[in-house]
Coordinates of C-alpha atoms in Angstrom, one line a residue:
Chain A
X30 CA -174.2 53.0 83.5
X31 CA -176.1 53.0 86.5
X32 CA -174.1 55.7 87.8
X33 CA -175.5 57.9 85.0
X34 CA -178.9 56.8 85.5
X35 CA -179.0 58.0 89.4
X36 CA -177.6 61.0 88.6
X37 CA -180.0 61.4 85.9
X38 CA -183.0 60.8 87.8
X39 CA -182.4 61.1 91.9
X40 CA -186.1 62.0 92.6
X41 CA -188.6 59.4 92.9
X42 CA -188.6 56.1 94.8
X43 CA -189.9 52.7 92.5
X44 CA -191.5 50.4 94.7
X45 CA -193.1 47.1 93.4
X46 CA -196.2 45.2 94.6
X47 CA -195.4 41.9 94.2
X48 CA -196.6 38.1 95.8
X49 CA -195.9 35.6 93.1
X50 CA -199.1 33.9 93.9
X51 CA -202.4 35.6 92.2
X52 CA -205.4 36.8 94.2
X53 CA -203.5 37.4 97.3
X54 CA -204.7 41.6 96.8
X55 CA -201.5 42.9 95.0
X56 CA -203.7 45.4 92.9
X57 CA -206.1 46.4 96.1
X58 CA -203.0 47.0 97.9
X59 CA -201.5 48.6 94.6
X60 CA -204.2 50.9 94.6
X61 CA -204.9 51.6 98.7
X62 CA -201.1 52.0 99.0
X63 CA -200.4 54.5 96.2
X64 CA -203.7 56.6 97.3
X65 CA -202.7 56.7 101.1
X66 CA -199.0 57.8 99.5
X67 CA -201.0 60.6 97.4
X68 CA -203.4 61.6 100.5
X69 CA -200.2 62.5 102.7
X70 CA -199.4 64.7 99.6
X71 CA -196.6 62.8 98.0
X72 CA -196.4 63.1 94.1
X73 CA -197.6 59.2 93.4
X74 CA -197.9 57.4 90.0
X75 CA -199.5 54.0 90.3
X76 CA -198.2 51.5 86.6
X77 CA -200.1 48.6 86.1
X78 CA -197.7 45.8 84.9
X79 CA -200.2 43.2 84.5
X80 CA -200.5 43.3 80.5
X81 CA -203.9 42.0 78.9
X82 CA -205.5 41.7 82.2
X83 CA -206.2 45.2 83.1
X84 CA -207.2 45.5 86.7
X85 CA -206.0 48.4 88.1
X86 CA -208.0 51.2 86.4
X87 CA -210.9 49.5 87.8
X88 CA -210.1 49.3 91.2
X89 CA -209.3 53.1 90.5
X90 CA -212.4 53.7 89.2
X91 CA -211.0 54.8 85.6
X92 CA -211.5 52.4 83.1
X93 CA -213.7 54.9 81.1
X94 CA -210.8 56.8 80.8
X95 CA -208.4 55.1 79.1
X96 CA -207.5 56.6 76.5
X97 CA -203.9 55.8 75.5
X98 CA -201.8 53.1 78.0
X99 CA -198.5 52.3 78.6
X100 CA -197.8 49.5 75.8
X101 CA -198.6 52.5 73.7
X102 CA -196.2 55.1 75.4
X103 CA -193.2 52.1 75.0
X104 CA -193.7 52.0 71.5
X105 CA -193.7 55.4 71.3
X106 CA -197.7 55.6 69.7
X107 CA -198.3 57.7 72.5
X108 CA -196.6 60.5 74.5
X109 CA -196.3 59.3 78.8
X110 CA -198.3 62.8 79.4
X111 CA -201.0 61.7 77.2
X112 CA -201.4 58.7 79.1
X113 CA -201.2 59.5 82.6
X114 CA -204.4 59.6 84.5
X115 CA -204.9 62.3 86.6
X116 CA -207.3 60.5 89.8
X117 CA -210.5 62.7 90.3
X118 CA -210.0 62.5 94.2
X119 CA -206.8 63.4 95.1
X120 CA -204.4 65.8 92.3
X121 CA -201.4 64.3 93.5
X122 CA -202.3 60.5 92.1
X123 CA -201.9 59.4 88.9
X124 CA -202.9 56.0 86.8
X125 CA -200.8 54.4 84.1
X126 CA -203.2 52.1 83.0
X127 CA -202.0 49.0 80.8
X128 CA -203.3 47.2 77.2
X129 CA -206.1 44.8 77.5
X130 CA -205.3 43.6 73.8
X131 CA -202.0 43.5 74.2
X132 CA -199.8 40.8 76.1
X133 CA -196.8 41.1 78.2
X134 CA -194.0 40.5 75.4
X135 CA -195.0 44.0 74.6
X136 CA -193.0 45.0 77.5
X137 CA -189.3 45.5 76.7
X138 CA -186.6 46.0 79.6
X139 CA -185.6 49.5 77.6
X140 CA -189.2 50.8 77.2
X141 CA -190.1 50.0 81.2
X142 CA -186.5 51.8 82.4
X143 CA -187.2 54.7 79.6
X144 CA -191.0 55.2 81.3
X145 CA -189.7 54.8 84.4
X146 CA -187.2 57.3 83.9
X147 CA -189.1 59.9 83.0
X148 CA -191.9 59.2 85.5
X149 CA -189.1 59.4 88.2
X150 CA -188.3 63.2 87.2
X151 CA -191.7 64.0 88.4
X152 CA -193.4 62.0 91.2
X153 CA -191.9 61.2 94.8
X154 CA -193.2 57.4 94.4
X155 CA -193.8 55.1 91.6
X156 CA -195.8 52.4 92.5
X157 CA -195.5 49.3 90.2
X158 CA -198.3 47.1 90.2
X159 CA -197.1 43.5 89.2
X160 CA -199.1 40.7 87.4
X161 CA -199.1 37.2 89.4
X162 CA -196.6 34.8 88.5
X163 CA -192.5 34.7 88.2
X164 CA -192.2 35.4 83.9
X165 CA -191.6 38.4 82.1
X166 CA -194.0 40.8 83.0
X167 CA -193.6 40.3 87.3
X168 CA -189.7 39.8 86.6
X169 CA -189.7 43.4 85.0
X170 CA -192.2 44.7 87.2
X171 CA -189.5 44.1 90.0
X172 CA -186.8 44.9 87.7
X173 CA -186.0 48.5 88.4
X174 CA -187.6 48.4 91.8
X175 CA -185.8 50.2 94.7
X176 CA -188.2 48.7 97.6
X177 CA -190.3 45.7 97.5
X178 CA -193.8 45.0 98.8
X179 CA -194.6 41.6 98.9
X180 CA -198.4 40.7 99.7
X181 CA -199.2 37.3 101.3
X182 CA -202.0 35.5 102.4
X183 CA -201.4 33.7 105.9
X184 CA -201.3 30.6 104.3
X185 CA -198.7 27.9 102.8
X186 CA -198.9 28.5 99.3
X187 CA -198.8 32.0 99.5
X188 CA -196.0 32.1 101.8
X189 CA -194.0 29.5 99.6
X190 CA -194.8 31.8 96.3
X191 CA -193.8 35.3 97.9
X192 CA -190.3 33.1 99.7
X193 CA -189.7 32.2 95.2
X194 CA -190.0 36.1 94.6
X195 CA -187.9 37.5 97.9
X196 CA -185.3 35.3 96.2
X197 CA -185.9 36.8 92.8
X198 CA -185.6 40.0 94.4
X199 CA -181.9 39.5 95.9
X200 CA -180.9 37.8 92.6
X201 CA -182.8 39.1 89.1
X202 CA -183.3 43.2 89.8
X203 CA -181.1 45.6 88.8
X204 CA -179.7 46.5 92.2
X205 CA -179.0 42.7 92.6
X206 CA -177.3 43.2 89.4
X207 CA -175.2 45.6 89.6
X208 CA -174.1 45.0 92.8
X209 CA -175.3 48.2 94.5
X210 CA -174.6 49.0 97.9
X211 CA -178.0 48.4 98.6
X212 CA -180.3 45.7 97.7
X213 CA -183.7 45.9 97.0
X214 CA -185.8 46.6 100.6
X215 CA -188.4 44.2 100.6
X216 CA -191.4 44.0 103.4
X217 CA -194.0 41.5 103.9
X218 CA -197.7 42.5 103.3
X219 CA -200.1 40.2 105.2
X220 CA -203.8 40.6 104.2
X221 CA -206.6 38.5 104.3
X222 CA -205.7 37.9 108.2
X223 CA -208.4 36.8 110.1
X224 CA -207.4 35.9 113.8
X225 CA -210.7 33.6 113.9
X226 CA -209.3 31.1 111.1
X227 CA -206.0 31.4 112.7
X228 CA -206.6 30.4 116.2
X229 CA -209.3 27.5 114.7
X230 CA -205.7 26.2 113.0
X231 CA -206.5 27.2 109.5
X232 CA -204.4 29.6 108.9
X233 CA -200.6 30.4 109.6
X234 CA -199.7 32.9 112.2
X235 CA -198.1 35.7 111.7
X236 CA -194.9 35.0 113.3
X237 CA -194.9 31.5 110.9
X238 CA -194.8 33.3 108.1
X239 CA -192.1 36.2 109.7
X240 CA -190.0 33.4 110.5
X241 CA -189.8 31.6 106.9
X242 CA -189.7 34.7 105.3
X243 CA -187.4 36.7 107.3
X244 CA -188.0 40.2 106.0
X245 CA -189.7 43.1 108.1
X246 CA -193.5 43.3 108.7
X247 CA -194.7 45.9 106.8
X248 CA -198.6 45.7 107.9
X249 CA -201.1 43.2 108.8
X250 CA -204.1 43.9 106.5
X251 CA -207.6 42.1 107.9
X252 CA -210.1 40.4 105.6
X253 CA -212.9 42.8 105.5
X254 CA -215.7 43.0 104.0
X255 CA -214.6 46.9 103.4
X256 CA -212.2 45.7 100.7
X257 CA -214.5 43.9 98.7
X258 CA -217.1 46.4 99.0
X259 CA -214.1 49.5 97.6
X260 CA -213.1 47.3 95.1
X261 CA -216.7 47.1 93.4
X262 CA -217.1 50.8 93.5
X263 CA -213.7 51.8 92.0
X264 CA -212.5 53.6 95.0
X265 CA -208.8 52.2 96.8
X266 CA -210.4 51.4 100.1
X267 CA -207.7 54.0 101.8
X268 CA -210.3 56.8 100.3
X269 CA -213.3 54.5 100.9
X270 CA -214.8 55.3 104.4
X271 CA -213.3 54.2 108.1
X272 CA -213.0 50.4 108.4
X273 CA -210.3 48.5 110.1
X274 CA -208.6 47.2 106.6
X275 CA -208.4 50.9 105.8
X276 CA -206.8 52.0 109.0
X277 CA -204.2 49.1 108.4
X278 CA -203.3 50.2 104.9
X279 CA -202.7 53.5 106.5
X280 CA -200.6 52.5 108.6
X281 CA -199.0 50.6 106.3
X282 CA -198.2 53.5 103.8
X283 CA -196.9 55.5 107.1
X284 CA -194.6 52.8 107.2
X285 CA -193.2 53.0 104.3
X286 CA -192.8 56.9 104.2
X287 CA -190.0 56.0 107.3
X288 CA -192.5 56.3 110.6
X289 CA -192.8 54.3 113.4
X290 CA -196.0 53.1 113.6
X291 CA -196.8 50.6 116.4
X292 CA -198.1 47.6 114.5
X293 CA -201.9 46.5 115.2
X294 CA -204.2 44.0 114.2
X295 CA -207.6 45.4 113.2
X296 CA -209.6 42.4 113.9
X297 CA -209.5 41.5 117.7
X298 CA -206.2 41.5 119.0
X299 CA -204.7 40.1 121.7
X300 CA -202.4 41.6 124.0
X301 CA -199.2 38.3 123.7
X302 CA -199.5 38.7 120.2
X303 CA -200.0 42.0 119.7
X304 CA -197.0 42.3 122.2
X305 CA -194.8 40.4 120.5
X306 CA -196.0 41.6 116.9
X307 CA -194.6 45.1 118.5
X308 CA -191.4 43.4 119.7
X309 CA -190.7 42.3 116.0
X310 CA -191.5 45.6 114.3
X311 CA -189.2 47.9 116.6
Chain W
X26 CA -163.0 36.3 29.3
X27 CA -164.1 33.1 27.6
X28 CA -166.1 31.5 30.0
X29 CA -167.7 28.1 29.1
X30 CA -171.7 28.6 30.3
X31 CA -172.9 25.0 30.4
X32 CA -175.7 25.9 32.7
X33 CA -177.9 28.7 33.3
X34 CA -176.6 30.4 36.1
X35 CA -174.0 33.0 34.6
X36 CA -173.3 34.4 37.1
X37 CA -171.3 31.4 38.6
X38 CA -170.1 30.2 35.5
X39 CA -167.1 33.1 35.7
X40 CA -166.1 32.2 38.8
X41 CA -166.0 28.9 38.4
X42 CA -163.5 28.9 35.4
X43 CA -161.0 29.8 37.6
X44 CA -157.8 27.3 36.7
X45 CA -157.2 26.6 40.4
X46 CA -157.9 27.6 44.2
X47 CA -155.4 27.7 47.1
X48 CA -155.8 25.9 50.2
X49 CA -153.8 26.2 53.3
X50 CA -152.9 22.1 54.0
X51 CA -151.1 20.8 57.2
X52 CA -149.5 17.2 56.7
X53 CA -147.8 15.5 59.0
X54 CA -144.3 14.3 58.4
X55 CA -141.8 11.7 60.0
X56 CA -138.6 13.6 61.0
X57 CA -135.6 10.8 60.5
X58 CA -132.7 12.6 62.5
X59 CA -129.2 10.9 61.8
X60 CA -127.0 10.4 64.8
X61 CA -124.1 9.8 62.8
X62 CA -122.5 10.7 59.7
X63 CA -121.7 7.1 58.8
X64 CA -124.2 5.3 57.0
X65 CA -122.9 2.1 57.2
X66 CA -124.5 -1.6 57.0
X67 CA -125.4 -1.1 60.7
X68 CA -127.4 2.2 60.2
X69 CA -129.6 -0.2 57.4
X70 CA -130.0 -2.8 59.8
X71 CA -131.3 -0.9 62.4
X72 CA -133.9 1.1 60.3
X73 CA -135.1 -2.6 58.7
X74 CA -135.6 -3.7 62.4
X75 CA -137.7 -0.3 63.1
X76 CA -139.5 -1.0 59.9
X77 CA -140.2 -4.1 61.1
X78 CA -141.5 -3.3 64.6
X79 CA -143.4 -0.9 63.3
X80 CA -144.2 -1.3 59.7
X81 CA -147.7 0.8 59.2
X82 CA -146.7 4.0 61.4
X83 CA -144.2 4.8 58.4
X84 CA -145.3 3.0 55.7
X85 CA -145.7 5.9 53.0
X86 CA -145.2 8.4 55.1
X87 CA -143.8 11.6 53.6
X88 CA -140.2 11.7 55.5
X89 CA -137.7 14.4 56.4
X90 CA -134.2 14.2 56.6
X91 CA -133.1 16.2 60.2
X92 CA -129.3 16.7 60.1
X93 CA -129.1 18.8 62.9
X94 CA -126.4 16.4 64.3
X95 CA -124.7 15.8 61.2
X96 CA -123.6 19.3 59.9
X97 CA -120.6 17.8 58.6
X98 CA -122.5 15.7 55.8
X99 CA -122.0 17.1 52.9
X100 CA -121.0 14.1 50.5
X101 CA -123.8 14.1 47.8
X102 CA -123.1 10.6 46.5
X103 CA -123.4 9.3 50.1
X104 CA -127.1 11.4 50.8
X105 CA -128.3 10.3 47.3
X106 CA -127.7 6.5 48.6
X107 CA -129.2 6.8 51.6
X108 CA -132.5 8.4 49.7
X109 CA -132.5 5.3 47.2
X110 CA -132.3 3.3 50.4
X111 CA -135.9 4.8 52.2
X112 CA -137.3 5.0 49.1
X113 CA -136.5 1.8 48.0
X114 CA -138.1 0.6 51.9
X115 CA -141.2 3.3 50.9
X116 CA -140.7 6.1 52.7
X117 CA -140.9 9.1 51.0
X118 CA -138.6 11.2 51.4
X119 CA -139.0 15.5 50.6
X120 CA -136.9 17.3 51.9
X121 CA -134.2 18.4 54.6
X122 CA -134.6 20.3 57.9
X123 CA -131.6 22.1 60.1
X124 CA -129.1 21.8 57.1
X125 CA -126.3 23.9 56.9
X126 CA -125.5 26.1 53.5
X127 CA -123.5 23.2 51.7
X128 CA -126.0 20.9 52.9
X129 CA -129.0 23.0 51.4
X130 CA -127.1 23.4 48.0
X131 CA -126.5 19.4 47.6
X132 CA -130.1 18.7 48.9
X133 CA -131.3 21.2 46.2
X134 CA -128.9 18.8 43.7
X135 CA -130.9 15.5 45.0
X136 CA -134.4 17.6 44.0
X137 CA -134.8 17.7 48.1
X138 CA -137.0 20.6 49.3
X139 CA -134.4 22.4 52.4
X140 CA -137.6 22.7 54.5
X141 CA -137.1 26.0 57.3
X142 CA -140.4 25.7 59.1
X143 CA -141.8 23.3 61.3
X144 CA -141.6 22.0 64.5
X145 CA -141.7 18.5 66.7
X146 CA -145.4 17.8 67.8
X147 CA -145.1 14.9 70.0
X148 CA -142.9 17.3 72.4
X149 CA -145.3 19.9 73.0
X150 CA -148.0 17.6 73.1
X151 CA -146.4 16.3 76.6
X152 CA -146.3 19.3 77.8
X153 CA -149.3 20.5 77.6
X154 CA -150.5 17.3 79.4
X155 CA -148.6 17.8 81.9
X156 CA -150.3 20.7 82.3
X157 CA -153.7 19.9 82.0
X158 CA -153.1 17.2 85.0
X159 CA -151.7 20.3 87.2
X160 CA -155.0 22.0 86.2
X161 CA -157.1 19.3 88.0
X162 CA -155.1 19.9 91.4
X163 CA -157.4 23.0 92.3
X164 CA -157.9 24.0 96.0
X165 CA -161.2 23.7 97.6
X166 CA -163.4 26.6 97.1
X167 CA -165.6 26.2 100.2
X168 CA -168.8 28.6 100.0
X169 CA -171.1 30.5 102.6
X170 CA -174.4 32.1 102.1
X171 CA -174.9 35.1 104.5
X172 CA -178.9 35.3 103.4
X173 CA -181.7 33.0 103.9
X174 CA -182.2 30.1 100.4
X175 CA -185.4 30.8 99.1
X176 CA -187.2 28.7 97.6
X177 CA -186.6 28.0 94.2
X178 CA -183.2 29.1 94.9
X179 CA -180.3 26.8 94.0
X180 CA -176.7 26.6 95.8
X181 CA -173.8 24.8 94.8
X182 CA -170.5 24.3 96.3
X183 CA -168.9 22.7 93.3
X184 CA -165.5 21.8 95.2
X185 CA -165.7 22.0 99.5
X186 CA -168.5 23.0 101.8
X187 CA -171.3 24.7 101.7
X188 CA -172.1 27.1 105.0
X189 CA -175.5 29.1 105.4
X190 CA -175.9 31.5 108.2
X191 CA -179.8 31.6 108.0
X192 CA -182.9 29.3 106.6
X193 CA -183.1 27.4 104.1
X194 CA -186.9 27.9 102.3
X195 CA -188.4 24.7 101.4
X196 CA -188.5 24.2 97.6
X197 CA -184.7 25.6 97.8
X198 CA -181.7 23.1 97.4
X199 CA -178.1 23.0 98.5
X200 CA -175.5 21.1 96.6
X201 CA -171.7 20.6 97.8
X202 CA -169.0 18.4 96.7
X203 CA -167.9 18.3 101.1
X204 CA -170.1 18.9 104.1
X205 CA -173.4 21.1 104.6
X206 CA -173.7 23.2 107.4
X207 CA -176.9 25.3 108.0
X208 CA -177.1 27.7 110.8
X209 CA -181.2 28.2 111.2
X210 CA -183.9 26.0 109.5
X211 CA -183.4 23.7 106.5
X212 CA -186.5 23.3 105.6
X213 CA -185.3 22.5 101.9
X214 CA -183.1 19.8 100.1
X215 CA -179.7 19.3 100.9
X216 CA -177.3 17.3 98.9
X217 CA -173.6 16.7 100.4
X218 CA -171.1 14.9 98.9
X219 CA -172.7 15.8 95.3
X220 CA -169.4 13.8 94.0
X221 CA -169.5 10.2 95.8
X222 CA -168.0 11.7 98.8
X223 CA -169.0 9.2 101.0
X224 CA -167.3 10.8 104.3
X225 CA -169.7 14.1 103.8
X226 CA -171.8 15.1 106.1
X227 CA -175.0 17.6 106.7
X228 CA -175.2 19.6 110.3
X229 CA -178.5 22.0 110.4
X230 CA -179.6 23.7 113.5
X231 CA -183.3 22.7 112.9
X232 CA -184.1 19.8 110.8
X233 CA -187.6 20.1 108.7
X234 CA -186.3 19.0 105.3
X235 CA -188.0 17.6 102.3
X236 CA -184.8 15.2 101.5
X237 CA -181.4 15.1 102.9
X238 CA -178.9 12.8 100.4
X239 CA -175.3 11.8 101.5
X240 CA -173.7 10.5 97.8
X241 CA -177.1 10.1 96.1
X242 CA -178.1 8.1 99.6
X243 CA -181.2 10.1 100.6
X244 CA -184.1 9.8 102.7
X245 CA -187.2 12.2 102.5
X246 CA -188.9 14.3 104.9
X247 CA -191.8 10.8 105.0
X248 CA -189.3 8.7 105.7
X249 CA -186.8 10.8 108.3
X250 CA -189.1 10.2 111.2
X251 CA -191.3 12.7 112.9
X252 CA -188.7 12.0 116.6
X253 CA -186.0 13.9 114.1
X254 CA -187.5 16.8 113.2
X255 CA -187.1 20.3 114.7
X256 CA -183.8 18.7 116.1
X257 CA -180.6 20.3 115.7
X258 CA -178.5 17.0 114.7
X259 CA -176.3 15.5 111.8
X260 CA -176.3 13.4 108.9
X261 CA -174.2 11.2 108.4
X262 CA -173.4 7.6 106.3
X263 CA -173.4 4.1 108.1
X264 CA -173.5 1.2 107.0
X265 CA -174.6 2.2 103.7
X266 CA -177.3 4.2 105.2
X267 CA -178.0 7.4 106.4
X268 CA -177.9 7.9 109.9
X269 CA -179.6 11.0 111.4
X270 CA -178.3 11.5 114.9
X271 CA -178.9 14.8 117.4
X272 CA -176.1 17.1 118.2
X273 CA -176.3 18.1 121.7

């Protein structure tokens, strides 16, 4: 069956945003990464999983309009075309929003691989935006994945939470499954870094959380006021103008396009970490 | 069809009428196989003395003459005796198995059902025991994990050892029947000797765990001592306790 279903659809890549722990910036990054995908002029659909807490379409900065959403498009009330979003700032972003009535045993496993299906004949990336937590709605938010962006805090719980869903990951997607060649590629997020709190002993360093994770760095977002600030306006702080958290998520998303990007911490580096932050990335 | 309605529900009422139902029915007999064709005062006395040994395991039990070994028995008058006799003691004789034509014809005579199915129980039952015990004789299935145990994760190595190139998350456990060995961090629960092994023993290149047990003997991370941790070391039983000592 899988077989059929990568000959079927060989185009676009499904990557998840996913922590386990809420309010760690899944959506933000959600948002920054599938704009800074869509700015380098890759055909980029951003789905919001989280079901009867709609989010997304805020940080987007298109909650007035939603029209139909995606609970409606897997029940079939509504056609995916009809749904889609089309972002007023860049033509090659769209926005599935989700239900606010609705909760997330409206999501089926055939509805999500049907949507995804079709989405995938179209855009390059599908960016999956999933709810907090380990049920139903993040499991099939991660289900179909191919890649893996998991967004932690530098701190214990977070880390703990996001080690829970690198295991769900390797065990409960369909890759994992179906014993593909490959497994899901999963990279560590880190926002909300703030060198300050870190070297006062409040917060984990970056190589802490490397080392119990044991996945590849994919960024080091700072905590900036920029991020707050985009997120109140309804623009993904990629778009919103120059700050150091912005420059990080684009760095970031060149990351994940395949470049080589020489890691960098936005808010005061130092040369021995930022030396050996290099070391780990290469 | 008359059909006698004496309630309300018709539609039953015809089906229930029906004179009689078949049900399949397994019973089980006691096969009496004669040795010899003579049945002489000594046969008698031997079956009182089994009746008396054992009185209840035949005791109205429906009975079938086996005459596998006594093809040759063909004298009615002699069978008819010999079915007075176990009837007369209460067993209740049926029918024949393994007869031969002749045989069958004078059993039929007697009112003796010539029986051509069925086969000895107790045998197969053996057998299949036998069996079962080679079953439990299975080789040890020693497991290794070539990722890091996340938390939340689970790993059991229900017969042999369990072997982890990588971390173990805290929040994760390991489970083995033998040994544990993790190469990199156990940072989680580990549980060797799951099965009262008490010879099992736990070797991790960096010890930061929430509870190490050796056959449900366990210590946790508060009471492992803070000189132990970050060591590379074993665990190991002693004196009925567990004993943490650094490999070097």
């Amino acid at each position: 069956m899988t077989t059929q279903i990568k000959e079927e659809a060989p185009l676009g890549k499904i990557i998840v945003i996913t922590s386990g722990k809420g309010g760690v910036g899944k959506t933000t990054s959600a948002a920054a990464i599938s704009a800074g995908l869509a700015k380098l002029g890759h055909k980029t659909v951003v789905i919001d999983f989280d079901v009867g807490l709609r989010n997304l379409d805020m940080i987007m900065g298109c909650e007035r309009r939603v029209v139909f959403d995606f609970i409606n498009v897997i029940q079939g009330d509504a056609k995916l075309k009809q749904a889609l979003i089309k972002d007023k700032r860049l033509d090659t972003l769209s926005i599935l929003p989700t239900s606010q009535t609705r909760d997330k045993d409206a999501l089926t496993q055939e509805g999500v691989e049907a949507v995804l299906n079709e989405l995938k004949q179209e855009f390059d990336y599908i960016i999956c935006d999933s709810p907090a937590g380990i049920e139903r709605g993040a499991q099939l938010a991660m289900y179909f994945a191919d890649e893996a962006v998991v967004v932690t805090n530098p701190e214990v719980s977070s880390v703990r939470d996001s080690d829970r869903v690198l295991g769900l990951l390797a065990s409960k997607t369909r890759r994992a499954e179906s014993g593909a060649a490959e497994p899901v590629k999963a990279q560590v997020l880190l926002t909300r870094h703030d060198q300050g709190r870190i070297d006062r002993g409040e917060m984990m360093t970056v190589e802490d959380v490397l080392e119990i994770l044991a996945v590849p760095l994919l960024g080091i977002i700072p905590e900036s006021q920029a991020v707050l600030r985009a997120s109140n306006v309804g623009t993904p702080v990629i778009l919103d103008d120059p700050s150091n958290a912005s420059r990080a998520y684009a760095d970031a998303v060149a990351r994940l396009t395949g470049e080589d990007v020489e890691m960098r911490v936005g808010d005061e580096p130092k040369p021995g970490l930022f030396q050996r932050l290099f070391g780990r990335s290469a | 069809m008359p059909t006698h309605q004496t309630n309300g529900r018709s539609g039953r009422a015809s089906v229930a009428a029906r004179p009689f139902q078949l049900r399949g029915r397994f019973i089980t007999a006691v096969g009496l196989r004669l040795e010899a064709e003579s049945l002489d005062e000594a046969f008698y006395s031997m079956l009182d003395e089994q009746l008396r040994s054992a009185p209840q395991l035949l005791l109205d039990a429906p009975m079938l003459l086996d005459l596998s070994k006594v093809p040759g028995l063909t004298d009615t008058q002699q069978v008819r005796a010999l079915v007075d006799a176990l009837r007369a003691r209460n067993l209740q004789v049926f029918g024949v198995e393994n007869a031969t034509d002749p045989q069958r014809r004078m059993a039929e005579e007697l009112g003796l059902i010539p029986v051509l199915i069925g086969r000895d129980a107790p045998v197969e039952k053996v057998g299949a025991d036998r069996r079962r015990k080679a079953d439990k004789l299975l080789p040890p299935d020693n497991l290794l994990m070539t990722q890091p145990i996340r938390s939340g994760q689970v790993v059991v190595a229900e017969r042999g050892d369990l072997t982890v190139i990588g971390s173990v998350s805290s929040g994760a456990e390991l489970i083995a029947s033998g040994n544990i060995h993790v190469y990199g961090n156990l940072r989680g629960r580990a549980f060797a000797g799951a099965y009262g092994d008490e010879t099992a023993r736990i070797f991790c290149q960096r010890q930061e765990a929430e509870l190490l047990a050796i056959a449900g003997i366990y210590r946790t991370s508060e009471s492992l001592g803070d000189d132990m941790r970050d060591q590379c070391l074993q665990v190991f039983l002693k004196d009925d306790g567990l004993k943490l000592e650094a490999v070097t």
